[in-house]
mmCIF file of C-alpha atoms in Angstrom:
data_model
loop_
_atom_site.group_PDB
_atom_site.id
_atom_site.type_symbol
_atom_site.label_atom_id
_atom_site.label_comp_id
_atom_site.label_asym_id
_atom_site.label_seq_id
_atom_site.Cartn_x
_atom_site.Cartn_y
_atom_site.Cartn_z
ATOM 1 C CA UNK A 758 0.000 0.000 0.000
ATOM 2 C CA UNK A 759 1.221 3.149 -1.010
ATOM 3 C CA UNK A 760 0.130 6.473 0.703
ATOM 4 C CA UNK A 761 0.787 9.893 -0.471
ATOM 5 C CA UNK A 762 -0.172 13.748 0.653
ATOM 6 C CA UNK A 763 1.063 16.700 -0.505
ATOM 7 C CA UNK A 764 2.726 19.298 0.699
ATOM 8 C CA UNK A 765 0.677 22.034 -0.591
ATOM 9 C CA UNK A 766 3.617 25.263 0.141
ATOM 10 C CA UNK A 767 5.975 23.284 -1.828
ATOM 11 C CA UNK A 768 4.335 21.365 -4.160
ATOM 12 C CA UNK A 769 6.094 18.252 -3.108
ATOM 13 C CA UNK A 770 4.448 14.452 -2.710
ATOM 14 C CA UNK A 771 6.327 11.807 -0.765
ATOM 15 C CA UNK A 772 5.568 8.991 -0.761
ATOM 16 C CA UNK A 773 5.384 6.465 2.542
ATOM 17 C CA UNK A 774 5.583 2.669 2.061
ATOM 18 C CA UNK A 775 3.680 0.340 4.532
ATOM 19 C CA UNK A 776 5.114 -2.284 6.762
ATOM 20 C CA UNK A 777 2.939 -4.834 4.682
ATOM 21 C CA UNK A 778 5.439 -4.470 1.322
ATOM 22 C CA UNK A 779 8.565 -6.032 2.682
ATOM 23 C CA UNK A 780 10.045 -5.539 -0.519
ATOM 24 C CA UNK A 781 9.984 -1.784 -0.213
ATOM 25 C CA UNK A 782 12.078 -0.912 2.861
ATOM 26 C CA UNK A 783 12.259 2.493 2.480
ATOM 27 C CA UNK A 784 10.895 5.875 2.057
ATOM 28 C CA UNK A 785 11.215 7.611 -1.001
ATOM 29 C CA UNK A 786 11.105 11.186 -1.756
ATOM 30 C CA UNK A 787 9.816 12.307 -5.213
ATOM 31 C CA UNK A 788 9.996 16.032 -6.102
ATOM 32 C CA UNK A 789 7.791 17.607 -8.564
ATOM 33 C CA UNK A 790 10.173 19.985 -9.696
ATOM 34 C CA UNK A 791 13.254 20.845 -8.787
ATOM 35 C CA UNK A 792 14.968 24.122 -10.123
ATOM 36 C CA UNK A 793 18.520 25.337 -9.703
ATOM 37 C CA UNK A 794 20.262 28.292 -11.768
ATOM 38 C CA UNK A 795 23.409 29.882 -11.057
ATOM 39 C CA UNK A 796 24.337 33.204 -11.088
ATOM 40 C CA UNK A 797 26.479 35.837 -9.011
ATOM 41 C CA UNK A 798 25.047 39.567 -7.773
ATOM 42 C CA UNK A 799 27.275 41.242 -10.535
ATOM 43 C CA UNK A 800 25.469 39.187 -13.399
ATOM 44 C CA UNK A 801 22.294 39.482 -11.777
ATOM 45 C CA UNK A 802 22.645 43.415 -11.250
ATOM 46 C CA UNK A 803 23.805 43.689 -14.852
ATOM 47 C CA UNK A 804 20.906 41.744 -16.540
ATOM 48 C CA UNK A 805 17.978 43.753 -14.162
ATOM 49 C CA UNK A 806 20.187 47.279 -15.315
ATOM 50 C CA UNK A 807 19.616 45.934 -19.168
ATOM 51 C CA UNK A 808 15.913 45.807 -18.872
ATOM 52 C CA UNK A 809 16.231 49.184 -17.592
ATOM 53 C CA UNK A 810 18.312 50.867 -20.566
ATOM 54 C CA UNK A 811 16.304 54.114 -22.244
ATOM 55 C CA UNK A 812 15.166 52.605 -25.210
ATOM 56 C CA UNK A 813 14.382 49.183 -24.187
ATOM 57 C CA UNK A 814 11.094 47.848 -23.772
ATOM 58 C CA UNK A 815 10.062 44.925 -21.859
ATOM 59 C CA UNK A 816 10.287 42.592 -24.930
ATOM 60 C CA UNK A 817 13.809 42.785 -24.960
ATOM 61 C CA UNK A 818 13.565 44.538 -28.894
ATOM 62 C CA UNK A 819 16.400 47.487 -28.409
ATOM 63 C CA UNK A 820 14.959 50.889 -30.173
ATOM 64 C CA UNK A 821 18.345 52.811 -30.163
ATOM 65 C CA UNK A 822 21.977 52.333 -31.141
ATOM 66 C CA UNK A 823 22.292 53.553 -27.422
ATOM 67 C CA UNK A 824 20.676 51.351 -25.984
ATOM 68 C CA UNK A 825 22.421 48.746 -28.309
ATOM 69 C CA UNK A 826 25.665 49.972 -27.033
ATOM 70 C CA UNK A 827 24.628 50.159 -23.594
ATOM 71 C CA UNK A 828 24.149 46.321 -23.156
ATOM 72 C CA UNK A 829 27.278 45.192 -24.694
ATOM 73 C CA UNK A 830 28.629 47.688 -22.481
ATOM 74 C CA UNK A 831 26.783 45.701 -19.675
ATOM 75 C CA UNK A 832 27.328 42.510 -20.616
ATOM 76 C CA UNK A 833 31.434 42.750 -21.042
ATOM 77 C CA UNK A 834 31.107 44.598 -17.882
ATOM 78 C CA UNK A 835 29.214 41.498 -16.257
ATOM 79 C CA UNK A 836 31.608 39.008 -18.276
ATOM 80 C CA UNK A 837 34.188 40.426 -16.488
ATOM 81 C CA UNK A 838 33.022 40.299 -13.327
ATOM 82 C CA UNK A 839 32.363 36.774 -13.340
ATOM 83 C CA UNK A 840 35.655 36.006 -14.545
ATOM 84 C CA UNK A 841 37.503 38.516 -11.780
ATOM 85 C CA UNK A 842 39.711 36.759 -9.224
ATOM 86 C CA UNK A 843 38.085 38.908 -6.981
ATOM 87 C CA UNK A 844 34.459 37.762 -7.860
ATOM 88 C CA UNK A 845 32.879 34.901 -5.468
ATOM 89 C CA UNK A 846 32.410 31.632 -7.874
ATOM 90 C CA UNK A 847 29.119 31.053 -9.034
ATOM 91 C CA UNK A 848 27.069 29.299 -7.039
ATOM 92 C CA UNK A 849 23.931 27.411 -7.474
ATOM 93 C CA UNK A 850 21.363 29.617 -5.798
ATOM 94 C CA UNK A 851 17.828 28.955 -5.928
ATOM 95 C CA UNK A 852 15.266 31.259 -7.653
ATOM 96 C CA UNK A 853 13.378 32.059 -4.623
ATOM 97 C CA UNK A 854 17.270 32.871 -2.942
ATOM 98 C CA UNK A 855 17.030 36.059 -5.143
ATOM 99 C CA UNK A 856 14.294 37.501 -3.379
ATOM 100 C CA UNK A 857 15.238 39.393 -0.135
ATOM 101 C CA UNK A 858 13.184 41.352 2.216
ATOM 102 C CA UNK A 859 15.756 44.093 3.408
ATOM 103 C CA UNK A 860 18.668 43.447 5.832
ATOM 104 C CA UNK A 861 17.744 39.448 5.218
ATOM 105 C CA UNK A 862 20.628 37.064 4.040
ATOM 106 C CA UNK A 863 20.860 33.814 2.909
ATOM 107 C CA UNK A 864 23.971 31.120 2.942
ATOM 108 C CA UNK A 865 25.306 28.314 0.644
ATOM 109 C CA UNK A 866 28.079 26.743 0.382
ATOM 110 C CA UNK A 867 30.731 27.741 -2.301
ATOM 111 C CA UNK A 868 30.458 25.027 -4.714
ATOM 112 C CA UNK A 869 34.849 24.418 -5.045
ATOM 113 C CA UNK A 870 34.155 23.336 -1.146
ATOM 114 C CA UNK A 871 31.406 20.615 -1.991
ATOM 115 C CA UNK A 872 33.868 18.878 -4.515
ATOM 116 C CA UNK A 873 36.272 18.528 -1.537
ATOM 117 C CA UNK A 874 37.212 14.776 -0.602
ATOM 118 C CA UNK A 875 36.481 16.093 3.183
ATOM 119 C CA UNK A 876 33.051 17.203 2.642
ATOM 120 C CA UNK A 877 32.078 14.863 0.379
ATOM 121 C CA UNK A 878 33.037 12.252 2.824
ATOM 122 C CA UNK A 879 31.535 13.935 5.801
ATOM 123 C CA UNK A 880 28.276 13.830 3.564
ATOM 124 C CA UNK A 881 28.024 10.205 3.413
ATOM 125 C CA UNK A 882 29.400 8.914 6.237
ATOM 126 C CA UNK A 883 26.294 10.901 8.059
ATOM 127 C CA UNK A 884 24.449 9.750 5.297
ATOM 128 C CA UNK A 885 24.898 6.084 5.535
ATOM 129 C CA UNK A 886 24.754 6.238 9.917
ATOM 130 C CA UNK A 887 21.074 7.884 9.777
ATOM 131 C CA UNK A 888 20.515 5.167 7.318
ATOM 132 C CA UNK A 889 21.505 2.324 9.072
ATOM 133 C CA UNK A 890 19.624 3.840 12.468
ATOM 134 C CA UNK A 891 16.462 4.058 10.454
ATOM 135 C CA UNK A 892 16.386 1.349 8.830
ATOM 136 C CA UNK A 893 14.032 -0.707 10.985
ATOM 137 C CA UNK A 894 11.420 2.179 10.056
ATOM 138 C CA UNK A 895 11.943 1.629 6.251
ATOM 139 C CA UNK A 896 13.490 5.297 6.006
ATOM 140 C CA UNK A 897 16.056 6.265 3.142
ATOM 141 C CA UNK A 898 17.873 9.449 3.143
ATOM 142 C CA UNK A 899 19.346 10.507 0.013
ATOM 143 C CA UNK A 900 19.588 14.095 -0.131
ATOM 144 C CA UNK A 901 20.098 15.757 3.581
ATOM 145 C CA UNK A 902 19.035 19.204 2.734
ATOM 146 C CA UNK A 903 15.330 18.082 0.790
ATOM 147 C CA UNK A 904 15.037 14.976 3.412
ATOM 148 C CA UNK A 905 15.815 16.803 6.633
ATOM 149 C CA UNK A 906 14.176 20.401 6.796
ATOM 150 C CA UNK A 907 10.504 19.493 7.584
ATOM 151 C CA UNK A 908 11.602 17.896 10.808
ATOM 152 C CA UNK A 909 10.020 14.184 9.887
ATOM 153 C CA UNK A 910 13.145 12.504 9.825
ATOM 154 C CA UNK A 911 14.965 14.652 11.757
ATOM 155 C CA UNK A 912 12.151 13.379 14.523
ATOM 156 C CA UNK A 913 12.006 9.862 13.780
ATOM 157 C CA UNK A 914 16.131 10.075 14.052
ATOM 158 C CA UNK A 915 16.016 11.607 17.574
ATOM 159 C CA UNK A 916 13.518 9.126 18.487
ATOM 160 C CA UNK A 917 15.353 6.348 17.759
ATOM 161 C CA UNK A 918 18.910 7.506 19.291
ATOM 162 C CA UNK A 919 17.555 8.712 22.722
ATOM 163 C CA UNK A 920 14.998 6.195 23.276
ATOM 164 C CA UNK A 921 12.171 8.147 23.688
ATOM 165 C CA UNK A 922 8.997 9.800 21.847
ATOM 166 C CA UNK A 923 8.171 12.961 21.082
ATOM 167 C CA UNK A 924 4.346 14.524 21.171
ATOM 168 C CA UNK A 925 4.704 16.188 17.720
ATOM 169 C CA UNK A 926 2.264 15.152 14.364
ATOM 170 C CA UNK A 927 3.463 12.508 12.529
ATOM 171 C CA UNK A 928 2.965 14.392 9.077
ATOM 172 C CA UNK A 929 2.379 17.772 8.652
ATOM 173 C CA UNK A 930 1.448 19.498 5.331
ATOM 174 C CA UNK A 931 1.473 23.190 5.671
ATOM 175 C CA UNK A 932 5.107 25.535 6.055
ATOM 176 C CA UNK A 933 3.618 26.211 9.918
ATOM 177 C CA UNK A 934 3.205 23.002 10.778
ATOM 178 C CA UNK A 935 6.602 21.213 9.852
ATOM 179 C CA UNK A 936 8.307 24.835 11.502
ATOM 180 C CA UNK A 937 6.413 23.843 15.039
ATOM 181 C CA UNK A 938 7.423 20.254 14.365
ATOM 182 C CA UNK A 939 11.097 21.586 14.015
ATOM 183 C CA UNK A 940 10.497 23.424 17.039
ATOM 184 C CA UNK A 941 10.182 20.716 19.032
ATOM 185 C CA UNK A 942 12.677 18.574 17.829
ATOM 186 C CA UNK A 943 15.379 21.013 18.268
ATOM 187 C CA UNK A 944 13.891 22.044 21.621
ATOM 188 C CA UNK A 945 14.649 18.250 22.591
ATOM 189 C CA UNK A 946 18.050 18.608 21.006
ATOM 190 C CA UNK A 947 19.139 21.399 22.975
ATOM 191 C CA UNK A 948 17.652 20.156 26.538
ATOM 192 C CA UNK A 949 20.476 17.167 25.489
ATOM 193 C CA UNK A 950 23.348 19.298 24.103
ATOM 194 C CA UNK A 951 23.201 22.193 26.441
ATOM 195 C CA UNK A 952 24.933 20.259 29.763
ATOM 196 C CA UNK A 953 27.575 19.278 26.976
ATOM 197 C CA UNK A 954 28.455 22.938 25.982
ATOM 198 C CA UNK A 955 27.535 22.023 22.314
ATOM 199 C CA UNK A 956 27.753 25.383 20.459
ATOM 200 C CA UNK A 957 24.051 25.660 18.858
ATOM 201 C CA UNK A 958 25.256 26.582 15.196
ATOM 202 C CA UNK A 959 21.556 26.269 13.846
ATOM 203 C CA UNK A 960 17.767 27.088 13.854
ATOM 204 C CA UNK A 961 14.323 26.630 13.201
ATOM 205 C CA UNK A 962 14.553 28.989 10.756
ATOM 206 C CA UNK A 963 18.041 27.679 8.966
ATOM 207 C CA UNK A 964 17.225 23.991 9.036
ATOM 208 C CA UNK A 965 13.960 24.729 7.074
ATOM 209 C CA UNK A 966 15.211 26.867 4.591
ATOM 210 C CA UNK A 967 17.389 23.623 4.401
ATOM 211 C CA UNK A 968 20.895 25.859 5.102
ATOM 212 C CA UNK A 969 23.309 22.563 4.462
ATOM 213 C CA UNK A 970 25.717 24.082 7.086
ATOM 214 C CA UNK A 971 23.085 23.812 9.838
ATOM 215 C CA UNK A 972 22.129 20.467 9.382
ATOM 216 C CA UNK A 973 25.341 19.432 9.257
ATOM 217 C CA UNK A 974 26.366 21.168 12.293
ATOM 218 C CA UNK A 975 23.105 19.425 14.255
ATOM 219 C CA UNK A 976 24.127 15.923 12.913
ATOM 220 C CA UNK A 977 27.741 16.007 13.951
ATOM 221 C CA UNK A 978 26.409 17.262 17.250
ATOM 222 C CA UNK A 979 24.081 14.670 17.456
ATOM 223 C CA UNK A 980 26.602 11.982 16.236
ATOM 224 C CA UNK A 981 29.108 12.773 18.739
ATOM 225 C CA UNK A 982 26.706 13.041 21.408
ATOM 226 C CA UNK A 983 25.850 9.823 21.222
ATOM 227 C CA UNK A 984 28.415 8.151 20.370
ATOM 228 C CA UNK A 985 27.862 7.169 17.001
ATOM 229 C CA UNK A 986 29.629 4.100 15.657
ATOM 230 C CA UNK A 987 31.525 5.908 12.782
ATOM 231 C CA UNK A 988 34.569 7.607 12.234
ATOM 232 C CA UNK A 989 34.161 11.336 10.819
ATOM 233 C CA UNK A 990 36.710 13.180 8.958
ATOM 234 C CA UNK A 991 38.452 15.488 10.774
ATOM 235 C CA UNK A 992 39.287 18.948 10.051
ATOM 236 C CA UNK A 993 36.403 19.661 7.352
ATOM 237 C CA UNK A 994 36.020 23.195 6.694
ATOM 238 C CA UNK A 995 33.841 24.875 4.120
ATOM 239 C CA UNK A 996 34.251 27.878 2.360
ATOM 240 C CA UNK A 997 30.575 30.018 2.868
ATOM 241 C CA UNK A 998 28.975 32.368 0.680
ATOM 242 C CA UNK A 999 26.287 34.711 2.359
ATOM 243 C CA UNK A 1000 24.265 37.261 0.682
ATOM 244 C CA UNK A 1001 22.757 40.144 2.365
ATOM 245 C CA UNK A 1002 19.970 42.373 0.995
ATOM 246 C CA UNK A 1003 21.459 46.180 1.982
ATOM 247 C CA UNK A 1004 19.399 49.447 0.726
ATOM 248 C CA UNK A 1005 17.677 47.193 -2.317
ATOM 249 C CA UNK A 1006 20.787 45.700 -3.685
ATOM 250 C CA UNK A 1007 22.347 42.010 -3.307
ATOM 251 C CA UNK A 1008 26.153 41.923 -1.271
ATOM 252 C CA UNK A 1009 28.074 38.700 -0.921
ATOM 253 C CA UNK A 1010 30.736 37.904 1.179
ATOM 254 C CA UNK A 1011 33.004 34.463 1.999
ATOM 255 C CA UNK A 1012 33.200 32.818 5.345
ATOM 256 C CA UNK A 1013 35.447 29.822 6.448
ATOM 257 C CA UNK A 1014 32.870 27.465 8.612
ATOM 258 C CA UNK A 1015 34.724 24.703 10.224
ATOM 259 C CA UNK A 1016 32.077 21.827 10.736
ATOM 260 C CA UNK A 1017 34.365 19.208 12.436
ATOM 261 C CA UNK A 1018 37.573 19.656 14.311
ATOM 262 C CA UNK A 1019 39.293 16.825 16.212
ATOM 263 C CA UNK A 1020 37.619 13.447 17.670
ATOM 264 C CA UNK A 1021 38.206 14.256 21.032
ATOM 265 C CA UNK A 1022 37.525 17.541 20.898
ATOM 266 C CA UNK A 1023 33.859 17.349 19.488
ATOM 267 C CA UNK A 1024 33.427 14.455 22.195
ATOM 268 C CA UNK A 1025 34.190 17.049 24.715
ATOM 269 C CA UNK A 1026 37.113 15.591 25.861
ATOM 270 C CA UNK A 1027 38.905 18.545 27.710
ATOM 271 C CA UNK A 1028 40.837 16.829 30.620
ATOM 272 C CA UNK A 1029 44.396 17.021 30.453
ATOM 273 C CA UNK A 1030 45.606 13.466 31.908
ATOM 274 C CA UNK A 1031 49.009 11.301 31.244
ATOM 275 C CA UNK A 1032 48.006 10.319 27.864
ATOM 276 C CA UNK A 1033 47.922 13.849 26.867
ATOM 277 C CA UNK A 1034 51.593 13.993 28.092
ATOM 278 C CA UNK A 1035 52.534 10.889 26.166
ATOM 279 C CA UNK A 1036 50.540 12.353 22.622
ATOM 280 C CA UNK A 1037 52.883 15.504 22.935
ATOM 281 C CA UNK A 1038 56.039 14.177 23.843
ATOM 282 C CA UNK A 1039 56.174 10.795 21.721
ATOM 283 C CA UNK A 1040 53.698 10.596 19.096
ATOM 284 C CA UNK A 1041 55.365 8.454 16.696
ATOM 285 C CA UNK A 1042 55.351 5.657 19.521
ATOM 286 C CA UNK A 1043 51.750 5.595 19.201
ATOM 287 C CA UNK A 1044 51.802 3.757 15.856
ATOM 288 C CA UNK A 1045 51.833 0.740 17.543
ATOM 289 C CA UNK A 1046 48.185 0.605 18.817
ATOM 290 C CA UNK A 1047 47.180 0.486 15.763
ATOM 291 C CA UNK A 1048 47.952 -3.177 15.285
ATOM 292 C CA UNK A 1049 44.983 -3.593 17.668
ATOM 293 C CA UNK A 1050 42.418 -1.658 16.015
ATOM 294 C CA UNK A 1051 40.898 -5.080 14.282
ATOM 295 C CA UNK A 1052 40.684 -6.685 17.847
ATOM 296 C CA UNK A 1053 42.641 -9.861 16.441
ATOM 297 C CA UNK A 1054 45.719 -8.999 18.717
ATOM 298 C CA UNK A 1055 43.563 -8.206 21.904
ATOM 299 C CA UNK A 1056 41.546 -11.401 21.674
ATOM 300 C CA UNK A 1057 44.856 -13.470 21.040
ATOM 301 C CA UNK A 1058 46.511 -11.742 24.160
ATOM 302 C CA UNK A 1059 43.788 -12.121 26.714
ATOM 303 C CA UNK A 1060 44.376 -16.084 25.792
ATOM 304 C CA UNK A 1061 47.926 -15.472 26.735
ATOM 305 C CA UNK A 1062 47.268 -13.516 29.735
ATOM 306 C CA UNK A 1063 44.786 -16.403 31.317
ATOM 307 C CA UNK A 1064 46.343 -19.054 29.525
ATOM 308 C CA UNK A 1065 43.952 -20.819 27.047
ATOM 309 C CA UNK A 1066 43.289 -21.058 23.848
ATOM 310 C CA UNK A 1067 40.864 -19.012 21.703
ATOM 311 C CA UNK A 1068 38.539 -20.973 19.365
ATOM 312 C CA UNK A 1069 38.970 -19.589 16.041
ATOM 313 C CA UNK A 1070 35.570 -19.906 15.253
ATOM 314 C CA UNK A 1071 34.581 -17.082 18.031
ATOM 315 C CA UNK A 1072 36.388 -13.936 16.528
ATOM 316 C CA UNK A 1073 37.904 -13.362 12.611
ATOM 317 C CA UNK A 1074 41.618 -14.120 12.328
ATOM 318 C CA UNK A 1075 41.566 -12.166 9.277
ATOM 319 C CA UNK A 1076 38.719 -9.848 10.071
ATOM 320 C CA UNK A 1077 37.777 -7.015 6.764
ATOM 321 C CA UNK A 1078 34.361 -5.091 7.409
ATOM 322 C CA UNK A 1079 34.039 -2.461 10.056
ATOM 323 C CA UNK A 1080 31.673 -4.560 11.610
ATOM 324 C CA UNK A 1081 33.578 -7.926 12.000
ATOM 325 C CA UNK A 1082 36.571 -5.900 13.493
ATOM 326 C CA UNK A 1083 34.146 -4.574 16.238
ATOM 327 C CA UNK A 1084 32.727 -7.609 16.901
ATOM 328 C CA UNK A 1085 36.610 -8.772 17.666
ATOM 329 C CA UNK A 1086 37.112 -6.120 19.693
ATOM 330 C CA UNK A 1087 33.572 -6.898 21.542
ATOM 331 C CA UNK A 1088 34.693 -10.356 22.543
ATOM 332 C CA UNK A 1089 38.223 -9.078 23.698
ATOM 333 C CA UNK A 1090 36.168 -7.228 26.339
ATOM 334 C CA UNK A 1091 34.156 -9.808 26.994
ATOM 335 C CA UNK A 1092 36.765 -11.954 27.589
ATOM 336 C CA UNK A 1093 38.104 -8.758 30.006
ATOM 337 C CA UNK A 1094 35.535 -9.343 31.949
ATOM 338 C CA UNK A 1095 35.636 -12.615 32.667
ATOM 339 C CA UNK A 1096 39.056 -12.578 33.582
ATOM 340 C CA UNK A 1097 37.768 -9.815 36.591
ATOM 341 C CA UNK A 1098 38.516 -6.716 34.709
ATOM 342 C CA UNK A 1099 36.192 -3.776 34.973
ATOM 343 C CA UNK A 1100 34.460 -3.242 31.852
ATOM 344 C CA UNK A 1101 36.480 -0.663 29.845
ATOM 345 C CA UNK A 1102 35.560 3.095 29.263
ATOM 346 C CA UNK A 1103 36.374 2.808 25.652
ATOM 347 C CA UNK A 1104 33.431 1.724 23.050
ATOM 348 C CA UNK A 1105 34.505 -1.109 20.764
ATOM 349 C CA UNK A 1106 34.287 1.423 18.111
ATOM 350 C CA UNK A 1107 36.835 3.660 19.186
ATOM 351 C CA UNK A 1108 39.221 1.148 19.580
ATOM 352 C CA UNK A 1109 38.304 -0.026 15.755
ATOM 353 C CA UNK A 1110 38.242 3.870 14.543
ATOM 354 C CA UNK A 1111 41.844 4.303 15.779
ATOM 355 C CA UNK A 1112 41.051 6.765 18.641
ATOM 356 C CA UNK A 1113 44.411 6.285 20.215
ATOM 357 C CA UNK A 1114 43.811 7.381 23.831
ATOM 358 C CA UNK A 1115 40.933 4.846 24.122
ATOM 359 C CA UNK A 1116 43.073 2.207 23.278
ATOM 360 C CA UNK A 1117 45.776 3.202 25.271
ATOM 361 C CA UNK A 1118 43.400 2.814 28.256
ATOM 362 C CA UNK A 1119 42.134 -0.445 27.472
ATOM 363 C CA UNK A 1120 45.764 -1.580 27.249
ATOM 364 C CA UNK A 1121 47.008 0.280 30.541
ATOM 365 C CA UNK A 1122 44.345 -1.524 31.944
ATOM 366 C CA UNK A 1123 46.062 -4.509 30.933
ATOM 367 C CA UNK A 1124 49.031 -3.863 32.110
ATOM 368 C CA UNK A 1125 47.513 -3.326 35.418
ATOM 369 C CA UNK A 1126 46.265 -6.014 36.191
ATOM 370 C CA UNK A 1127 48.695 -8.549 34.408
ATOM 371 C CA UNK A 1128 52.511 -6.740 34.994
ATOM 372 C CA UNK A 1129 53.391 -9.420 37.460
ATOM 373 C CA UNK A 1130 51.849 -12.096 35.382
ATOM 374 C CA UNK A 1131 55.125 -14.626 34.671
#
């Protein structure tokens, strides 16, 4: 069964597929229309000042060699422009983007900065983990900015990571509607990032006008918060174009927005401890934990340390997927535990997405307990 509304400010159906079709585990978005131009203020300016030539009428037919001159005049002057060092890059703006009220502005992201490896990998590692946490409720995301800014998904998302459920409508048709929605998602968001000290780098307002930036800032937030099971790029910063309406004429600017920094700083982790110490002084001896990333070496060692052997058949010797080297490093603390260890800090996944310090611990904690070991 296949039901469909309409989302009558945007012209947009989607479409929601019912638990009875097991073949159709998702939910699809279909757009009526979707239209993107680009253009920069200078071109813009120029075209609007070559409707408004003496001697041209609204047909576009000249009626005077001066008129004639003055839009080639225009044109090279707008050619040249575009093609100034100086000039912002194009950038895909959408036809409603053009329309300002005074003093507003609106952001996108320079286009050079979307073909970065960074961002692009940022994109779909976020991507794939809303994905895989949604996929018992048959949800696809394909497009963050079109899937995310009515709040649906955003809510179902939040649902499913904290556990709990939120008194909102399930769908909501009209601009008002998916704003409240919004509302009370991010209110929900912010009662959980707040204690953190999670800088709130969006809004209501931003994540429905579906400002990439924002949403990107809110996942990472919400990713690191709790404790998602994949590794983002580090470092990812985006070059920003905003546009400001000033005294009825269009001004751009550029902005560097840095969306991710370090692993352990977005996880908040301040404290200054002897690991810290050992990262500054002697980072090239910290190759080395590497080797236990897969979880093959910590398994085989906790059947040295307690002296038995390790059926093969409980962990993989060779292990390849992301998954298969967590569940290694899963059994390695289970087999921690039964050997009277506490249970260790560290998530599996930290251990398999290289964070250094959490392995460290886990091994420390090793050390610990088995230094006198003969």
């Amino acid at each position: 069964m296949h039901h469909v509304f309409k989302d009558h400010q945007r012209g947009e159906k989607r479409g929601f597929l019912s638990p009875e079709n097991k073949n159709c585990r998702r939910l699809e978005l279909r757009r009526g229309c979707s239209c993107s131009w680009g253009l920069c203020s200078q071109a813009l300016m120029a075209s609007l000042a070559g409707s408004l030539l003496p001697g041209s009428d609204r047909s576009g037919v000249e009626t005077s060699e001066y008129a004639q001159g003055g839009v080639s005049d225009l044109q090279e002057e707008g050619k040249n422009a575009i093609n100034s060092p100086m000039s912002p890059a194009l950038v895909d703006v959408h036809p409603e983007d053009t329309q300002l009220e005074e003093n507003e502005e609106r952001t996108m992201i320079d286009p050079t900065s979307k073909e970065d490896p960074k961002f692009k990998e940022l994109v779909k590692v976020l991507l794939d983990w809303i994905n895989d946490v949604l996929v018992e409720e048959r949800i696809i995301v394909k497009q963050l900015e079109e899937d995310l800014y009515d709040g649906q998904v955003l809510q179902k998302l939040l649902e499913k990571l904290a556990g709990c459920k939120l008194n909102v409508a399930e769908v909501t048709q009209s601009e008002i509607g998916q704003k409240q929605k919004l509302q009370t998602v991010l209110e929900a968001v912010h009662d959980l990032l707040r204690p953190r000290g999670w800088a709130l780098r969006w809004s209501v307002d931003s994540i429905h006008g579906k400002n990439l930036v924002a949403i990107l800032h809110l996942l990472v937030s919400l990713a690191m918060h709790f404790r998602a099971p994949i590794r983002l790029p580090e470092h990812v910063t985006v070059q920003v174009v905003v546009v400001r309406k000033r005294e009825g004429l269009l001004h751009s600017s550029h902005i560097s927005e840095e969306l991710t920094t370090t692993t352990e700083m977005m996880m908040g982790r301040f404290e200054r401890d002897a690991f810290d110490t050992l990262f500054d002084h002697a980072p090239d001896k910290l190759s080395v934990v590497k080797k236990f990333a897969d979880g093959v070496y910590l398994v085989l060692l906790m059947g040295l340390l307690e002296d038995y052997f390790v059926p093969l058949h409980h962990f993989y010797l060779t292990p390849e997927s992301f998954d298969q080297k967590v569940h290694n490093v899963s059994f390695a603390f289970e087999l921690m535990l039964d050997g009277g260890l506490k249970k260790p800090k560290a998530r599996p996944e930290d251990v398999v997405n290289l964070d250094l310090k959490s392995t460290l611990r886990v091994l420390y904690n090793l050390f610990t307990k088995y230094k006198n070991v003969e």
